[in-house]
Short mmCIF file of C-alpha atoms in Angstrom, two decimals:
data_model
loop_
_atom_site.label_atom_id
_atom_site.label_comp_id
_atom_site.label_asym_id
_atom_site.label_seq_id
_atom_site.Cartn_x
_atom_site.Cartn_y
_atom_site.Cartn_z
CA SER H 6 16.46 -0.46 0.27
CA GLN H 7 13.65 0.99 1.98
CA GLN H 8 12.90 4.76 0.97
CA GLY H 9 10.38 5.94 3.51
CA GLU H 10 11.30 4.22 6.70
CA GLU H 11 8.41 5.59 9.43
CA ASP H 12 8.90 6.15 13.24
CA PRO H 13 7.98 4.95 15.69
CA GLN H 14 7.39 1.53 15.64
CA ALA H 15 4.09 1.32 17.75
CA LEU H 16 2.43 4.45 19.45
CA SER H 17 -0.33 3.52 22.58
CA ILE H 18 -2.32 6.19 23.83
CA GLN H 19 -5.47 6.41 25.26
CA GLU H 20 -9.15 7.68 23.83
CA GLY H 21 -9.08 11.62 23.32
CA GLU H 22 -4.92 12.01 22.87
CA ASN H 23 -3.49 13.08 19.95
CA ALA H 24 -1.40 10.80 17.40
CA THR H 25 2.41 11.27 16.00
CA MET H 26 3.66 9.41 13.33
CA ASN H 27 6.25 10.86 11.43
CA CYS H 28 8.14 9.19 8.07
CA SER H 29 11.30 10.00 6.59
CA TYR H 30 12.74 9.99 3.13
CA LYS H 31 16.13 9.61 1.25
CA THR H 32 14.91 11.01 -2.49
CA SER H 33 13.51 13.64 -3.77
CA ILE H 34 9.59 12.90 -4.30
CA ASN H 35 6.32 14.34 -6.49
CA ASN H 36 4.22 13.81 -3.11
CA LEU H 37 3.34 11.45 -0.18
CA GLN H 38 0.85 10.37 0.65
CA TRP H 39 -0.62 8.67 4.26
CA TYR H 40 -2.12 4.72 4.53
CA ARG H 41 -4.51 2.83 6.60
CA GLN H 42 -4.24 -0.37 6.96
CA ASN H 43 -7.04 -2.80 9.35
CA SER H 44 -5.63 -5.78 10.71
CA GLY H 45 -5.46 -8.16 7.40
CA ARG H 46 -6.96 -6.09 5.03
CA GLY H 47 -5.88 -3.37 2.21
CA LEU H 48 -4.93 -0.16 2.43
CA VAL H 49 -7.16 2.96 2.38
CA HIS H 50 -5.56 6.30 0.79
CA LEU H 51 -6.26 8.82 3.74
CA ILE H 52 -4.71 11.87 2.80
CA LEU H 53 -1.58 13.50 0.00
CA ILE H 54 0.36 16.44 -0.20
CA ARG H 55 2.64 17.45 -3.17
CA SER H 56 6.14 18.11 -2.14
CA ASN H 57 4.95 21.88 -2.52
CA GLU H 58 3.17 21.83 -0.01
CA ARG H 59 3.63 22.15 3.63
CA GLU H 60 1.01 21.30 4.98
CA LYS H 61 -2.65 19.86 4.34
CA HIS H 62 -5.94 19.11 6.88
CA SER H 63 -8.46 16.78 6.70
CA GLY H 64 -11.05 16.31 9.56
CA ARG H 65 -8.81 14.61 12.58
CA LEU H 66 -5.71 14.45 10.43
CA ARG H 67 -3.22 16.56 9.95
CA VAL H 68 -0.68 16.27 7.27
CA THR H 69 2.93 18.34 7.62
CA LEU H 70 5.88 17.76 5.26
CA ASP H 71 9.56 18.48 5.58
CA THR H 72 11.58 19.18 1.69
CA SER H 73 14.50 19.96 3.20
CA LYS H 74 14.59 17.64 5.50
CA LYS H 75 12.97 14.76 2.99
CA SER H 76 10.01 14.07 6.15
CA SER H 77 6.66 13.94 6.73
CA SER H 78 3.96 13.25 9.99
CA LEU H 79 0.67 12.63 10.36
CA LEU H 80 -1.12 13.53 13.39
CA ILE H 81 -4.12 12.79 14.24
CA THR H 82 -6.43 14.65 16.89
CA ALA H 83 -9.29 13.11 19.09
CA SER H 84 -8.04 9.93 19.09
CA ARG H 85 -10.75 7.26 18.75
CA ALA H 86 -10.36 3.66 19.97
CA ALA H 87 -11.69 3.07 15.72
CA ASP H 88 -8.02 4.97 14.97
CA THR H 89 -6.37 1.89 16.06
CA ALA H 90 -4.99 0.80 12.40
CA SER H 91 -1.16 0.53 10.84
CA TYR H 92 -0.20 3.33 9.02
CA PHE H 93 2.42 3.89 6.14
CA CYS H 94 3.60 7.32 3.83
CA ALA H 95 4.01 6.94 1.05
CA THR H 96 6.36 7.92 -1.84
CA ASP H 97 5.43 8.90 -5.10
CA GLU H 98 9.08 9.72 -6.75
CA GLY H 99 6.94 10.59 -10.55
CA ASN H 100 7.67 8.04 -12.54
CA ALA H 101 5.83 7.24 -15.01
CA GLY H 102 3.72 4.54 -13.44
CA ASN H 103 2.80 6.21 -10.68
CA MET H 104 4.64 4.01 -8.16
CA LEU H 105 5.03 4.34 -4.36
CA THR H 106 7.67 3.56 -2.01
CA PHE H 107 5.75 2.34 1.23
CA GLY H 108 7.75 2.45 4.81
CA GLY H 109 7.34 0.64 7.20
CA GLY H 110 4.38 1.61 8.70
CA THR H 111 3.28 3.06 12.54
CA ARG H 112 1.38 0.84 14.45
CA LEU H 113 -1.31 2.44 15.83
CA MET H 114 -2.90 1.65 19.09
CA VAL H 115 -5.45 3.83 21.46
CA LYS H 116 -7.46 2.36 24.41
CA PRO H 117 -11.06 3.22 24.62
CA GLU D 27 -15.25 1.57 -0.54
CA ALA D 28 -12.74 1.17 -3.36
CA ASP D 29 -13.91 -1.50 -6.52
CA ILE D 30 -11.62 -3.29 -6.79
CA TYR D 31 -11.74 -7.08 -5.33
CA GLN D 32 -9.17 -10.24 -5.01
CA THR D 33 -9.86 -13.71 -4.20
CA PRO D 34 -9.45 -15.67 -2.81
CA ARG D 35 -9.19 -14.34 0.54
CA TYR D 36 -7.30 -16.78 1.84
CA LEU D 37 -5.49 -20.00 0.73
CA VAL D 38 -3.84 -22.32 1.86
CA ILE D 39 -1.18 -24.50 -0.23
CA GLY D 40 0.98 -27.55 -0.69
CA THR D 41 4.52 -26.94 -1.85
CA GLY D 42 4.86 -27.28 -5.41
CA LYS D 43 1.14 -26.15 -6.84
CA LYS D 44 0.59 -23.85 -9.00
CA ILE D 45 -2.17 -21.31 -7.80
CA THR D 46 -3.59 -18.44 -9.81
CA LEU D 47 -4.36 -14.97 -7.46
CA GLU D 48 -7.78 -13.17 -8.82
CA CYS D 49 -7.70 -8.87 -8.96
CA SER D 50 -10.20 -6.99 -10.56
CA GLN D 51 -11.03 -3.49 -10.64
CA THR D 52 -14.23 -1.84 -11.63
CA MET D 53 -13.34 1.84 -12.06
CA GLY D 54 -11.48 1.84 -15.34
CA HIS D 55 -8.27 2.14 -14.11
CA ASP D 56 -4.97 1.38 -16.84
CA LYS D 57 -2.17 1.53 -13.53
CA MET D 58 -2.30 -2.18 -11.36
CA TYR D 59 -0.07 -3.33 -9.23
CA TRP D 60 0.66 -6.19 -6.76
CA TYR D 61 2.46 -5.91 -3.35
CA GLN D 62 3.65 -8.41 -1.39
CA GLN D 63 3.45 -7.90 2.59
CA ASP D 64 4.88 -10.18 5.19
CA PRO D 65 2.87 -9.33 8.87
CA GLY D 66 3.29 -6.17 10.18
CA MET D 67 5.81 -4.98 7.37
CA GLU D 68 6.30 -3.07 5.07
CA LEU D 69 4.87 -3.40 1.22
CA HIS D 70 7.19 -4.63 -1.64
CA LEU D 71 6.17 -3.76 -5.34
CA ILE D 72 6.49 -7.15 -7.21
CA HIS D 73 4.68 -5.78 -10.61
CA TYR D 74 2.92 -3.34 -12.41
CA SER D 75 0.87 -2.44 -15.49
CA TYR D 76 0.57 1.18 -17.14
CA GLY D 77 -2.49 -1.18 -19.20
CA VAL D 78 -3.76 -3.41 -21.42
CA ASN D 79 -1.12 -5.88 -22.54
CA SER D 80 1.58 -3.93 -20.64
CA THR D 81 3.66 -5.96 -17.98
CA GLU D 82 5.90 -5.12 -15.64
CA LYS D 83 8.66 -6.74 -12.69
CA GLY D 84 8.52 -4.31 -9.78
CA ASP D 85 11.56 -3.96 -6.90
CA LEU D 86 10.93 -6.92 -5.25
CA SER D 87 12.37 -9.86 -6.98
CA SER D 88 9.18 -13.16 -7.17
CA GLU D 89 9.08 -15.87 -9.17
CA SER D 90 5.41 -15.51 -10.03
CA THR D 91 3.88 -13.72 -13.61
CA VAL D 92 1.45 -11.50 -14.59
CA SER D 93 -1.14 -11.07 -17.27
CA ARG D 94 -3.28 -7.78 -18.21
CA ILE D 95 -5.46 -8.96 -21.83
CA ARG D 96 -7.69 -7.02 -19.83
CA THR D 97 -8.56 -4.15 -18.30
CA GLU D 98 -10.15 -4.55 -15.35
CA HIS D 99 -8.02 -7.85 -14.00
CA PHE D 100 -5.05 -8.51 -13.21
CA PRO D 101 -4.05 -12.00 -11.88
CA LEU D 102 -0.65 -13.09 -10.29
CA THR D 103 0.16 -17.54 -11.00
CA LEU D 104 2.61 -18.45 -9.29
CA GLU D 105 4.11 -21.78 -11.31
CA SER D 106 4.65 -24.05 -8.34
CA ALA D 107 4.46 -22.74 -4.56
CA ARG D 108 6.62 -22.69 -1.84
CA PRO D 109 6.88 -22.17 1.52
CA SER D 110 8.75 -18.55 1.39
CA HIS D 111 6.63 -17.98 -1.28
CA THR D 112 3.85 -17.75 2.54
CA SER D 113 2.39 -13.95 2.38
CA GLN D 114 0.08 -10.85 2.09
CA TYR D 115 -0.36 -10.89 -1.32
CA LEU D 116 -2.37 -6.68 -1.90
CA CYS D 117 -3.94 -5.69 -5.41
CA ALA D 118 -4.11 -2.56 -6.04
CA SER D 119 -4.71 0.61 -8.59
CA THR D 120 -4.53 3.71 -10.11
CA ASP D 121 -5.73 6.24 -12.27
CA ARG D 122 -3.55 9.37 -11.11
CA TYR D 123 -1.58 8.82 -8.12
CA GLU D 124 -4.59 7.69 -5.02
CA GLN D 125 -3.81 4.49 -5.09
CA TYR D 126 -6.88 2.14 -4.74
CA PHE D 127 -6.52 -2.00 -2.36
CA GLY D 128 -8.01 -4.45 -2.91
CA PRO D 129 -8.57 -6.28 0.68
CA GLY D 130 -5.63 -8.65 0.25
CA THR D 131 -4.63 -12.67 -0.90
CA ARG D 132 -3.20 -14.32 2.23
CA LEU D 133 -1.62 -17.62 1.46
CA THR D 134 -0.07 -19.98 3.19
CA VAL D 135 2.15 -23.09 1.19
CA THR D 136 2.98 -26.18 2.82
#
């Protein structure tokens, strides 16, 4: 079964607006990561938040983690047309292989 | 830009053909992974490796096989391709937590 489920599945906003994506998961985790995927390409790592952290920032990205609710959110502030992509959360349950379980992704479109 | 490469980028082949998808990384990472992803959907882990001579099957059942003879090389082979294998195949590697992905191979089996 799917570990991470993302909401919304698709999001369309105007340039300059903020975009918020949510991720829910089912099991205990070691860390949670967010990745970006441009159409037809591989994934690029954006940010990692550990299970003992509640919030993390990187440039225009802000990630929160609520382990009691098993949920995370990714906020992109002042969005740009170049932010148009799919965004995936991935959970690391602390297994020996550092394997990740990916959510279904949020498809973000930023209109210029 | 990650130093992980996949070839070919696109492949269209007929049913029953044997194919090998190549993946190489120059970062010296021990752990490598193969994922299958249908367009716009989540990634499913099909194979992984802890290091040389180590290979394991992932969560998603796959008719493919992998090998890991060298640290930098992790090829995936389909002995007899079928239309159900049509998908995008992504290779990744890591030395700790963050995974680095190749650009993917988009496979179409006719």
